[in-house]
Short mmCIF file of C-alpha atoms in Angstrom, two decimals:
data_model
loop_
_atom_site.label_atom_id
_atom_site.label_comp_id
_atom_site.label_asym_id
_atom_site.label_seq_id
_atom_site.Cartn_x
_atom_site.Cartn_y
_atom_site.Cartn_z
CA MET A 1272 -34.96 19.75 1.21
CA SER A 1273 -38.12 18.73 3.05
CA ASP A 1274 -37.23 20.86 6.09
CA ASP A 1275 -37.23 24.12 4.10
CA ARG A 1276 -40.16 26.49 4.05
CA PRO A 1277 -42.45 25.76 1.08
CA ASP A 1278 -41.70 29.09 -0.57
CA GLY A 1279 -37.92 28.66 -0.11
CA SER A 1280 -37.70 31.81 2.06
CA ASP A 1281 -36.09 32.36 5.44
CA ASP A 1282 -37.63 34.72 8.01
CA GLY A 1283 -34.37 35.13 9.90
CA ASN A 1284 -35.64 33.17 12.90
CA THR A 1285 -34.76 29.73 11.56
CA PRO A 1286 -33.08 27.50 14.15
CA GLN A 1287 -29.35 27.34 13.46
CA SER A 1288 -29.45 23.53 13.25
CA ARG A 1289 -32.99 23.11 11.99
CA TYR A 1290 -32.09 20.16 9.77
CA ASP A 1291 -30.95 18.29 12.87
CA GLN A 1292 -33.37 19.60 15.48
CA ALA A 1293 -36.67 20.73 13.89
CA ARG A 1294 -39.04 20.23 10.96
CA TYR A 1295 -40.90 23.08 9.25
CA VAL A 1296 -44.66 22.91 9.86
CA GLU A 1297 -46.31 26.07 8.53
CA ASN A 1298 -46.57 29.83 9.03
CA GLY A 1299 -42.96 30.12 10.17
CA GLU A 1300 -43.36 27.47 12.88
CA TYR A 1301 -40.97 24.56 13.48
CA GLU A 1302 -41.71 21.28 15.22
CA PRO A 1303 -38.84 19.90 17.35
CA LEU A 1304 -37.46 16.56 16.16
CA LEU A 1305 -35.71 15.91 19.48
CA SER A 1306 -37.17 16.04 22.92
CA GLU A 1307 -35.72 18.64 25.28
CA LYS A 1308 -33.92 15.89 27.17
CA ASP A 1309 -32.44 14.36 24.01
CA ARG A 1310 -31.39 17.77 22.70
CA THR A 1311 -29.58 18.44 25.97
CA ARG A 1312 -27.86 15.08 25.68
CA VAL A 1313 -26.64 15.90 22.15
CA GLU A 1314 -25.33 19.27 23.29
CA ILE A 1315 -23.29 17.90 26.20
CA GLY A 1316 -22.04 14.83 24.33
CA GLY A 1317 -23.93 11.96 25.95
CA GLY A 1318 -24.76 10.44 29.30
CA ASP A 1319 -23.81 7.54 31.49
CA ASP A 1320 -27.01 5.56 31.95
CA ASP A 1321 -29.38 3.72 29.66
CA THR A 1322 -32.45 5.59 30.94
CA ASP A 1323 -31.75 8.87 29.13
CA GLY A 1324 -33.36 7.74 25.88
CA SER A 1325 -30.15 7.23 23.90
CA PRO A 1326 -30.24 4.40 21.37
CA LEU A 1327 -26.48 3.96 21.86
CA PRO A 1328 -24.91 1.59 24.41
CA ASP A 1329 -22.78 3.08 27.17
CA ALA A 1330 -19.56 1.96 25.47
CA LEU A 1331 -20.31 4.26 22.54
CA THR A 1332 -21.19 7.39 24.49
CA ARG A 1333 -19.02 9.92 26.30
CA ASP A 1334 -19.37 12.95 28.52
CA SER A 1335 -16.86 15.12 26.71
CA LEU A 1336 -15.09 15.35 23.40
CA GLU A 1337 -11.33 15.80 23.35
CA LEU A 1338 -10.03 17.60 20.30
CA PRO A 1339 -6.41 18.62 19.62
CA GLU A 1340 -5.74 22.27 20.41
CA LEU A 1341 -3.43 23.40 17.64
CA SER A 1342 -3.02 26.68 15.86
CA GLU A 1343 -3.23 26.80 12.08
CA PRO A 1344 0.54 27.36 11.62
CA GLU A 1345 1.32 24.37 13.84
CA LEU A 1346 -1.06 22.17 11.84
CA ALA A 1347 0.23 23.36 8.45
CA ARG A 1348 3.85 22.81 9.47
CA HIS A 1349 3.07 19.35 10.83
CA TYR A 1350 1.58 18.10 7.58
CA THR A 1351 4.18 19.87 5.47
CA ARG A 1352 6.92 18.16 7.48
CA LEU A 1353 5.24 14.78 6.99
CA SER A 1354 5.00 15.35 3.24
CA GLN A 1355 8.71 16.16 3.12
CA MET A 1356 9.52 12.84 4.77
CA ILE A 1357 7.76 10.88 2.03
CA TYR A 1358 9.43 9.84 -1.20
CA GLY A 1359 7.11 9.70 -4.19
CA ILE A 1360 7.20 9.84 -7.95
CA ASP A 1361 7.14 13.65 -7.77
CA SER A 1362 10.33 13.48 -5.68
CA GLY A 1363 12.50 11.42 -8.00
CA PRO A 1364 12.83 8.18 -10.00
CA TYR A 1365 10.85 5.16 -8.86
CA PRO A 1366 12.27 2.21 -10.85
CA LEU A 1367 10.14 -0.61 -9.47
CA GLY A 1368 10.22 -3.39 -12.04
CA SER A 1369 6.81 -4.79 -12.99
CA CYS A 1370 4.95 -2.28 -10.78
CA THR A 1371 5.70 0.52 -13.26
CA MET A 1372 5.59 3.55 -11.00
CA LYS A 1373 5.86 6.27 -13.60
CA TYR A 1374 5.17 9.98 -13.44
CA ASN A 1375 1.69 10.87 -14.64
CA PRO A 1376 1.29 14.25 -16.39
CA LYS A 1377 -0.81 16.71 -14.44
CA PHE A 1378 -2.93 17.80 -17.40
CA THR A 1379 -5.01 14.62 -17.03
CA GLU A 1380 -5.87 15.70 -13.49
CA ASP A 1381 -6.96 19.07 -14.86
CA VAL A 1382 -9.24 17.36 -17.37
CA ALA A 1383 -10.80 15.16 -14.69
CA ALA A 1384 -11.39 18.24 -12.51
CA LEU A 1385 -13.42 20.06 -15.17
CA PRO A 1386 -16.96 20.83 -13.99
CA ALA A 1387 -18.35 19.10 -17.08
CA ALA A 1388 -16.74 15.85 -15.90
CA ALA A 1389 -18.86 15.82 -12.73
CA VAL A 1390 -21.64 13.73 -14.25
CA HIS A 1391 -24.07 11.86 -12.02
CA PRO A 1392 -24.24 8.24 -13.21
CA ASP A 1393 -28.03 8.08 -12.83
CA ARG A 1394 -28.68 10.75 -15.43
CA SER A 1395 -30.57 9.71 -18.55
CA GLU A 1396 -28.64 8.62 -21.63
CA GLU A 1397 -30.07 11.54 -23.55
CA SER A 1398 -28.51 14.02 -21.12
CA VAL A 1399 -25.01 12.44 -21.06
CA GLN A 1400 -24.31 11.90 -24.75
CA GLY A 1401 -20.88 13.52 -24.43
CA THR A 1402 -19.89 11.13 -21.65
CA LEU A 1403 -21.14 8.09 -23.54
CA GLU A 1404 -19.33 9.22 -26.68
CA LEU A 1405 -16.07 9.49 -24.75
CA LEU A 1406 -16.52 5.99 -23.29
CA TYR A 1407 -17.33 4.64 -26.74
CA ARG A 1408 -14.24 6.25 -28.21
CA LEU A 1409 -12.06 4.92 -25.36
CA GLN A 1410 -13.39 1.41 -26.05
CA ASP A 1411 -12.38 1.94 -29.68
CA TYR A 1412 -8.95 3.36 -28.79
CA LEU A 1413 -8.11 0.44 -26.53
CA GLY A 1414 -9.45 -2.11 -28.99
CA ARG A 1415 -7.29 -0.75 -31.80
CA ILE A 1416 -4.20 -0.48 -29.58
CA GLY A 1417 -4.54 -4.08 -28.39
CA GLY A 1418 -5.89 -5.63 -31.58
CA MET A 1419 -9.12 -6.60 -29.81
CA ASP A 1420 -12.65 -6.57 -31.24
CA ALA A 1421 -14.55 -5.49 -28.13
CA VAL A 1422 -13.69 -3.82 -24.81
CA THR A 1423 -15.36 -3.42 -21.42
CA LEU A 1424 -14.37 -0.49 -19.20
CA GLN A 1425 -16.00 -1.73 -16.00
CA PRO A 1426 -13.21 -3.48 -14.03
CA PRO A 1427 -11.84 -1.13 -11.33
CA ALA A 1428 -8.19 -2.31 -11.37
CA GLY A 1429 -5.73 -4.47 -13.28
CA ALA A 1430 -6.21 -7.48 -11.00
CA ALA A 1431 -9.98 -7.05 -11.27
CA GLY A 1432 -9.53 -7.02 -15.04
CA GLU A 1433 -7.66 -10.32 -14.82
CA PHE A 1434 -10.49 -11.87 -12.85
CA VAL A 1435 -13.06 -10.57 -15.35
CA GLY A 1436 -11.03 -11.99 -18.25
CA ILE A 1437 -10.90 -15.38 -16.55
CA ARG A 1438 -14.64 -15.33 -15.90
CA VAL A 1439 -15.32 -14.38 -19.52
CA ALA A 1440 -13.16 -17.34 -20.61
CA ALA A 1441 -15.09 -19.61 -18.26
CA ALA A 1442 -18.44 -18.40 -19.62
CA TYR A 1443 -17.21 -18.97 -23.17
CA HIS A 1444 -16.18 -22.56 -22.46
CA GLU A 1445 -19.40 -23.26 -20.55
CA HIS A 1446 -21.51 -21.88 -23.40
CA ASN A 1447 -19.70 -24.16 -25.87
CA GLY A 1448 -20.31 -27.26 -23.75
CA GLU A 1449 -16.73 -27.44 -22.47
CA GLY A 1450 -17.26 -26.53 -18.85
CA HIS A 1451 -15.05 -29.48 -17.90
CA ARG A 1452 -11.96 -27.40 -18.68
CA ASP A 1453 -10.69 -26.65 -15.18
CA GLU A 1454 -7.00 -25.76 -15.58
CA VAL A 1455 -5.20 -22.49 -16.28
CA ILE A 1456 -1.50 -22.61 -17.14
CA VAL A 1457 0.65 -19.83 -15.66
CA PRO A 1458 4.44 -19.39 -16.15
CA GLU A 1459 6.52 -19.56 -12.97
CA SER A 1460 7.78 -16.02 -13.57
CA ALA A 1461 4.29 -14.55 -14.06
CA HIS A 1462 2.83 -11.81 -11.89
CA GLY A 1463 1.39 -13.14 -8.66
CA THR A 1464 -2.05 -11.84 -9.57
CA ASN A 1465 -2.16 -14.32 -12.48
CA PHE A 1466 -2.06 -17.27 -10.07
CA ALA A 1467 -4.55 -15.59 -7.75
CA SER A 1468 -6.99 -14.60 -10.50
CA ALA A 1469 -7.03 -18.09 -11.98
CA ALA A 1470 -7.58 -19.68 -8.56
CA LEU A 1471 -10.25 -17.14 -7.61
CA GLY A 1472 -11.96 -17.89 -10.91
CA GLY A 1473 -12.34 -21.51 -9.83
CA TYR A 1474 -9.46 -23.03 -11.80
CA ASP A 1475 -6.60 -25.32 -10.86
CA VAL A 1476 -3.30 -23.55 -11.60
CA VAL A 1477 -0.66 -25.41 -13.59
CA SER A 1478 2.80 -23.83 -13.17
CA LEU A 1479 4.94 -23.63 -16.31
CA PRO A 1480 8.76 -23.51 -16.05
CA SER A 1481 10.97 -21.27 -18.16
CA ASP A 1482 13.61 -22.49 -20.59
CA ASP A 1483 17.29 -21.65 -20.29
CA ASP A 1484 16.73 -18.34 -22.10
CA GLY A 1485 14.07 -17.18 -19.63
CA ARG A 1486 11.15 -17.67 -22.02
CA VAL A 1487 8.32 -20.22 -22.27
CA ASP A 1488 9.61 -23.79 -22.43
CA LEU A 1489 7.72 -25.20 -25.44
CA GLU A 1490 8.26 -28.82 -24.42
CA ALA A 1491 6.92 -28.11 -20.94
CA LEU A 1492 3.95 -26.28 -22.49
CA GLU A 1493 3.20 -29.24 -24.74
CA ALA A 1494 3.19 -31.51 -21.70
CA ALA A 1495 0.94 -29.18 -19.71
CA LEU A 1496 -1.70 -28.71 -22.41
CA SER A 1497 -4.67 -31.09 -22.32
CA GLU A 1498 -8.40 -31.31 -22.85
CA ASP A 1499 -8.70 -29.76 -19.37
CA THR A 1500 -6.85 -26.57 -20.38
CA ALA A 1501 -9.04 -23.48 -20.26
CA ALA A 1502 -6.33 -20.88 -20.86
CA LEU A 1503 -2.67 -19.94 -20.77
CA MET A 1504 -1.97 -16.61 -19.07
CA LEU A 1505 1.06 -14.85 -20.49
CA THR A 1506 2.84 -11.51 -20.23
CA ASN A 1507 4.73 -10.40 -23.33
CA PRO A 1508 7.38 -9.10 -22.90
CA ASN A 1509 7.65 -11.25 -19.79
CA THR A 1510 8.81 -10.25 -16.32
CA LEU A 1511 12.44 -10.48 -17.40
CA GLY A 1512 11.67 -7.95 -20.11
CA LEU A 1513 12.08 -10.65 -22.79
CA PHE A 1514 9.83 -10.86 -25.83
CA GLU A 1515 8.40 -14.34 -26.43
CA ARG A 1516 9.90 -15.02 -29.85
CA GLU A 1517 7.75 -18.13 -30.37
CA ILE A 1518 4.50 -16.39 -29.48
CA THR A 1519 2.63 -17.41 -32.64
CA THR A 1520 3.68 -21.03 -32.11
CA ILE A 1521 2.54 -20.79 -28.48
CA ALA A 1522 -0.83 -19.40 -29.62
CA ASP A 1523 -1.29 -22.24 -32.13
CA MET A 1524 -0.46 -24.85 -29.49
CA VAL A 1525 -2.99 -23.43 -27.01
CA HIS A 1526 -5.73 -23.08 -29.62
CA GLU A 1527 -5.18 -26.59 -30.97
CA ALA A 1528 -5.72 -27.87 -27.43
CA GLY A 1529 -9.00 -25.94 -27.28
CA GLY A 1530 -7.77 -23.34 -24.82
CA LEU A 1531 -7.67 -19.55 -24.89
CA LEU A 1532 -4.59 -17.31 -24.75
CA TYR A 1533 -4.78 -14.59 -22.10
CA TYR A 1534 -2.60 -11.48 -22.29
CA ASP A 1535 -1.57 -9.79 -19.06
CA GLY A 1536 -1.32 -6.14 -20.14
CA ALA A 1537 1.22 -5.21 -17.47
CA ASN A 1538 4.00 -4.74 -20.01
CA LEU A 1539 2.02 -3.32 -22.91
CA ASN A 1540 3.98 -0.06 -22.62
CA ALA A 1541 6.89 -1.86 -24.31
CA LEU A 1542 4.79 -2.55 -27.43
CA LEU A 1543 2.66 0.56 -27.96
CA GLY A 1544 2.41 1.44 -31.63
CA ARG A 1545 4.72 -1.45 -32.59
CA ALA A 1546 2.92 -4.72 -31.90
CA ARG A 1547 -0.55 -5.79 -30.78
CA PRO A 1548 -1.51 -8.78 -28.64
CA GLY A 1549 -4.46 -9.57 -30.89
CA ASP A 1550 -2.14 -9.96 -33.87
CA MET A 1551 -0.01 -12.42 -31.87
CA GLY A 1552 -2.98 -14.72 -31.29
CA PHE A 1553 -4.20 -13.57 -27.86
CA ASP A 1554 -7.96 -13.95 -27.29
CA VAL A 1555 -8.48 -11.85 -24.18
CA MET A 1556 -6.42 -9.21 -22.39
CA HIS A 1557 -6.62 -6.64 -19.65
CA TYR A 1558 -5.14 -3.16 -19.88
CA ASN A 1559 -3.28 -1.71 -16.89
CA VAL A 1560 -4.11 1.90 -17.63
CA HIS A 1561 -2.06 3.01 -14.62
CA LYS A 1562 1.04 1.42 -16.14
CA THR A 1563 0.45 2.27 -19.77
CA PHE A 1564 -1.86 5.27 -20.03
CA ALA A 1565 -0.91 7.51 -17.11
CA THR A 1566 -3.70 7.05 -14.60
CA PRO A 1567 -2.86 6.77 -10.89
CA HIS A 1568 -2.44 3.41 -9.20
CA GLY A 1569 -5.66 2.36 -7.49
CA GLY A 1570 -3.94 2.02 -4.11
CA GLY A 1571 -7.05 0.39 -2.74
CA GLY A 1572 -9.21 3.12 -4.20
CA PRO A 1573 -10.52 3.87 -7.69
CA GLY A 1574 -8.52 2.46 -10.56
CA ALA A 1575 -9.33 0.91 -13.94
CA GLY A 1576 -8.50 -2.34 -15.71
CA PRO A 1577 -10.42 -2.54 -19.00
CA VAL A 1578 -10.67 -5.92 -20.72
CA GLY A 1579 -10.51 -6.55 -24.45
CA VAL A 1580 -11.57 -9.71 -26.30
CA VAL A 1581 -11.80 -11.13 -29.80
CA SER A 1582 -15.22 -11.29 -31.44
CA ASP A 1583 -16.03 -14.83 -30.24
CA LEU A 1584 -15.81 -13.71 -26.62
CA ALA A 1585 -17.55 -10.34 -27.01
CA PRO A 1586 -21.04 -11.68 -26.12
CA PHE A 1587 -19.77 -12.64 -22.66
CA LEU A 1588 -18.36 -9.26 -21.57
CA PRO A 1589 -19.79 -7.50 -18.51
CA ALA A 1590 -22.83 -5.26 -18.87
CA PRO A 1591 -23.32 -2.55 -19.82
CA ARG A 1592 -21.12 -1.54 -22.73
CA VAL A 1593 -21.57 1.52 -24.94
CA ARG A 1594 -22.38 1.49 -28.65
CA GLU A 1595 -23.47 3.89 -31.38
CA ARG A 1596 -27.11 3.52 -32.38
CA ALA A 1597 -27.87 2.55 -35.94
CA GLU A 1598 -30.02 5.65 -36.31
CA GLY A 1599 -28.66 9.05 -35.40
CA SER A 1600 -30.40 12.14 -34.07
CA PRO A 1601 -32.84 14.17 -36.20
CA ALA A 1602 -29.90 16.52 -36.83
CA GLY A 1603 -27.84 13.64 -38.19
CA GLU A 1604 -25.48 13.43 -35.19
CA PRO A 1605 -24.39 10.11 -33.66
CA VAL A 1606 -26.40 8.85 -30.69
CA TYR A 1607 -24.83 6.56 -28.10
CA GLU A 1608 -26.49 4.05 -25.80
CA ARG A 1609 -25.67 1.43 -23.20
CA PHE A 1610 -26.44 -2.21 -23.98
CA ASP A 1611 -26.06 -5.65 -22.44
CA PRO A 1612 -24.04 -8.23 -24.41
CA GLU A 1613 -26.06 -11.30 -25.33
CA HIS A 1614 -24.46 -13.76 -22.90
CA THR A 1615 -22.99 -11.26 -20.45
CA ILE A 1616 -21.39 -12.47 -17.22
CA GLY A 1617 -23.22 -9.55 -15.59
CA LYS A 1618 -22.12 -6.39 -13.87
CA VAL A 1619 -18.71 -6.39 -12.19
CA HIS A 1620 -18.63 -2.76 -11.04
CA GLY A 1621 -20.98 0.18 -10.63
CA PHE A 1622 -22.29 1.88 -13.75
CA ASP A 1623 -19.64 2.27 -16.49
CA GLY A 1624 -16.56 1.79 -14.29
CA ASN A 1625 -14.49 4.47 -12.56
CA TRP A 1626 -15.39 7.29 -14.91
CA LEU A 1627 -12.80 9.90 -13.95
CA VAL A 1628 -9.96 7.38 -14.13
CA LEU A 1629 -11.13 6.35 -17.59
CA LEU A 1630 -11.33 10.02 -18.55
CA LYS A 1631 -7.65 10.46 -17.65
CA ALA A 1632 -6.68 7.47 -19.79
CA PHE A 1633 -8.68 8.87 -22.71
CA ALA A 1634 -7.04 12.29 -22.36
CA TYR A 1635 -3.55 10.74 -22.31
CA ILE A 1636 -4.16 8.61 -25.41
CA ALA A 1637 -5.79 11.46 -27.30
CA ARG A 1638 -2.99 13.86 -26.39
CA LEU A 1639 -0.20 11.51 -27.54
CA GLY A 1640 -1.86 10.01 -30.59
CA ASP A 1641 -0.35 7.17 -32.62
CA GLU A 1642 3.04 8.82 -32.97
CA GLY A 1643 3.29 9.78 -29.31
CA LEU A 1644 2.34 6.30 -28.08
CA ALA A 1645 4.96 4.71 -30.32
CA ASP A 1646 7.51 7.20 -29.03
CA ALA A 1647 6.59 6.31 -25.44
CA SER A 1648 7.34 2.62 -26.02
CA ALA A 1649 10.61 3.47 -27.77
CA SER A 1650 11.67 5.63 -24.82
CA ALA A 1651 10.73 2.92 -22.33
CA VAL A 1652 12.94 0.38 -24.12
CA LEU A 1653 15.78 2.85 -24.67
CA ASN A 1654 15.84 3.96 -21.02
CA ALA A 1655 15.93 0.41 -19.68
CA ASN A 1656 18.76 -0.61 -21.99
CA TYR A 1657 20.76 2.56 -21.27
CA LEU A 1658 20.48 2.10 -17.51
CA ALA A 1659 21.40 -1.59 -17.68
CA GLU A 1660 24.49 -0.71 -19.69
CA ARG A 1661 25.59 1.83 -17.06
CA ILE A 1662 25.31 -0.31 -13.92
CA GLU A 1663 27.97 -2.72 -12.64
CA TYR A 1664 25.58 -5.47 -11.58
CA ASP A 1665 25.21 -8.44 -13.96
CA VAL A 1666 22.04 -8.69 -16.09
CA PRO A 1667 21.88 -12.39 -17.03
CA TYR A 1668 18.95 -12.36 -19.47
CA GLY A 1669 18.51 -10.36 -22.67
CA PRO A 1670 17.92 -8.76 -25.04
CA PHE A 1671 15.21 -7.07 -23.01
CA HIS A 1672 12.69 -4.37 -23.67
CA HIS A 1673 11.19 -1.98 -21.08
CA GLU A 1674 12.68 -3.57 -17.94
CA PHE A 1675 15.54 -5.79 -16.87
CA VAL A 1676 16.45 -8.01 -13.93
CA ALA A 1677 19.97 -7.61 -12.58
CA SER A 1678 21.52 -9.88 -9.97
CA ALA A 1679 23.03 -8.51 -6.76
CA GLY A 1680 25.42 -11.47 -6.80
CA GLU A 1681 26.95 -12.09 -3.38
CA GLN A 1682 25.06 -9.15 -1.87
CA ASP A 1683 21.59 -9.46 -0.40
CA ALA A 1684 19.14 -7.75 -2.77
CA ALA A 1685 17.05 -6.45 0.14
CA ASP A 1686 20.15 -4.86 1.69
CA VAL A 1687 21.02 -3.28 -1.64
CA ALA A 1688 17.55 -1.74 -1.79
CA LYS A 1689 17.84 -0.32 1.73
CA ARG A 1690 21.24 1.18 0.99
CA MET A 1691 20.05 2.82 -2.24
CA LEU A 1692 17.66 4.88 -0.14
CA ASP A 1693 20.68 6.59 1.41
CA TYR A 1694 21.66 7.83 -2.05
CA GLY A 1695 18.34 9.62 -2.50
CA VAL A 1696 16.68 7.29 -5.00
CA HIS A 1697 14.02 4.62 -4.73
CA PRO A 1698 15.32 1.06 -5.21
CA PRO A 1699 14.04 -1.49 -7.73
CA THR A 1700 11.82 -4.48 -6.97
CA THR A 1701 13.84 -7.15 -5.17
CA LYS A 1702 13.98 -10.95 -4.86
CA TRP A 1703 11.67 -11.54 -7.83
CA PRO A 1704 11.41 -13.19 -10.29
CA GLU A 1705 13.20 -16.06 -8.56
CA ILE A 1706 14.77 -17.26 -11.81
CA VAL A 1707 17.45 -14.59 -11.13
CA PRO A 1708 19.37 -14.97 -7.83
CA GLU A 1709 19.11 -11.89 -5.58
CA ALA A 1710 17.00 -10.21 -8.25
CA LEU A 1711 16.95 -6.44 -8.77
CA MET A 1712 13.98 -5.96 -11.11
CA THR A 1713 14.33 -2.52 -12.64
CA GLU A 1714 12.04 -0.43 -14.83
CA PRO A 1715 12.97 3.23 -15.28
CA THR A 1716 9.92 3.86 -17.55
CA GLU A 1717 9.75 6.17 -20.52
CA VAL A 1718 9.51 9.41 -18.55
CA GLU A 1719 13.01 9.64 -17.07
CA SER A 1720 15.74 11.83 -18.56
CA LYS A 1721 19.35 10.83 -19.21
CA ASP A 1722 20.47 12.86 -16.17
CA THR A 1723 18.07 10.95 -13.94
CA LEU A 1724 19.20 7.62 -15.36
CA ASP A 1725 22.81 8.59 -14.72
CA ARG A 1726 21.93 9.43 -11.12
CA LEU A 1727 20.24 6.05 -10.73
CA ALA A 1728 23.26 4.27 -12.21
CA ALA A 1729 25.57 6.13 -9.83
CA ALA A 1730 23.49 4.92 -6.87
CA PHE A 1731 23.52 1.32 -8.12
CA ASN A 1732 27.29 1.41 -8.61
CA ALA A 1733 28.03 3.07 -5.28
CA VAL A 1734 26.12 0.34 -3.46
CA ALA A 1735 27.75 -2.39 -5.58
CA GLY A 1736 31.14 -1.34 -4.24
CA GLU A 1737 30.22 -1.33 -0.54
CA ASP A 1738 30.85 -3.99 2.07
CA ASP A 1739 28.32 -6.01 4.04
CA ASP A 1740 28.57 -3.79 7.13
CA ALA A 1741 27.42 -0.74 5.18
CA LEU A 1742 24.54 -2.66 3.61
CA GLU A 1743 23.33 -4.39 6.77
CA THR A 1744 23.02 -1.14 8.73
CA ALA A 1745 21.25 0.77 5.94
CA PRO A 1746 19.36 2.96 5.61
CA GLU A 1747 21.04 5.60 7.75
CA ARG A 1748 19.85 8.86 6.19
CA THR A 1749 16.11 8.29 6.05
CA THR A 1750 13.45 9.43 8.50
CA ALA A 1751 12.68 5.83 9.44
CA ARG A 1752 15.46 3.28 9.73
CA ARG A 1753 15.12 -0.41 8.92
CA ILE A 1754 11.68 -1.63 9.95
CA ASP A 1755 10.10 -5.03 10.50
CA GLN A 1756 8.27 -5.19 7.17
CA THR A 1757 6.49 -8.48 7.92
CA THR A 1758 4.96 -7.20 11.16
CA ALA A 1759 4.12 -3.87 9.54
CA ALA A 1760 2.20 -5.66 6.80
CA ARG A 1761 0.40 -8.11 9.06
CA THR A 1762 -0.41 -5.87 12.03
CA PRO A 1763 -0.31 -2.28 10.80
CA ARG A 1764 -0.78 0.57 13.26
CA LEU A 1765 -3.17 2.91 11.52
CA SER A 1766 -3.87 5.58 14.13
CA TRP A 1767 -2.11 7.71 16.70
CA GLN A 1768 -3.99 5.82 19.42
CA ALA A 1769 -2.01 2.69 18.50
CA LEU A 1770 1.25 4.57 18.98
CA GLU A 1771 0.03 5.82 22.33
CA ASP A 1772 -0.84 2.27 23.39
CA ASP A 1773 2.70 1.13 22.56
CA ALA A 1774 4.15 3.94 24.64
#
């Protein structure tokens, strides 16, 4: 640091806050960085007039600083009590359909915490060959799992991956002289991010209805396809958990119209080791590594949503990607380098993406291997079907894979969810997709045991047998009772000062 003595020594008379208050000159002398008046101002916490030399306006200065006066035991107990009020995936099952809130094994956190993983992104390629090799191998893993020819790891979340996939599709059409294609077809039951990503990418969204079986209506698709079609966005299995049996026909129809077939990877955990989107005819896909490969949800922070494409779209992927050089090292070892695809849409995130999140996904895939990934998808499908068989609510659509959508019937699905909290479990997603009245969209994931599934079924069935009075007053056993969710979402109170203002 520039303030240190040139020889790195310390004569014992260094000012306690020399980095803030003084600069080293020479021969053990320090030159003050603040005037005596300014230093006094810093020590007392500010002043009231604009003539004291402060660059801050009066509204941002104060005469004293109020800090809470708590002992360590009081503080520890406060935060421990708060943690005990919160229900999370470490507390019990979290069967949110579509959102896929599954338990992530802790060994991936241990891997990401290794000192060797703390790599500064500005280091030279020669000094981070291990990191580049891991990224290269993850690209390869994901490409083989999805049946894709090339993969980018840059997008920082699943929704960001969707947007990148749409922009890659747009660049592809523009490059081929078909920039006039301005429509993206999205099924009515698709994830909301599909509609948003297409619109954000500059496209008009064409909504596609389902047939009586809950799958793509081929006649409606035929009518929607045109020379303006850029892509069809599809989840397979869909949000009802149903596999699109006519997927190859759907792919042929889209391709004959000149469009691309986009795979929303939200439900890939139902297919691992058993089927690949690329083999079904999909041209571009994003991977939700938090849903499929045991990384945490982004939650507004760092996540990952890699995108895979077939060879025709590879030149348009974001930059940089990682590849193995044609020539190895003098010792004959592989050498890895970053490169920019020929017609890249550019950079969509810093450096190579969220490195530690990607590291967790790599560790999970490597730990399970082909056999373990196939077993995970089998368990996901088995658990969903077992739970659906045990509950008393009707499940109108099937056969389903990793998730199902039950109907609460005459009960209000939101009331059912609130009441389930009183039985110590988290409820499923409610009211969506709208194709099922009073929908209870349920995904137990592959991680839950039979005992846990039985406990979930018992909660479902207990609530199914209760009257409206019990449901409308729920929850009764939680720390917080029924809240105004709309107001909480639109005008959240994010600090204790807001609570004090209300009081």
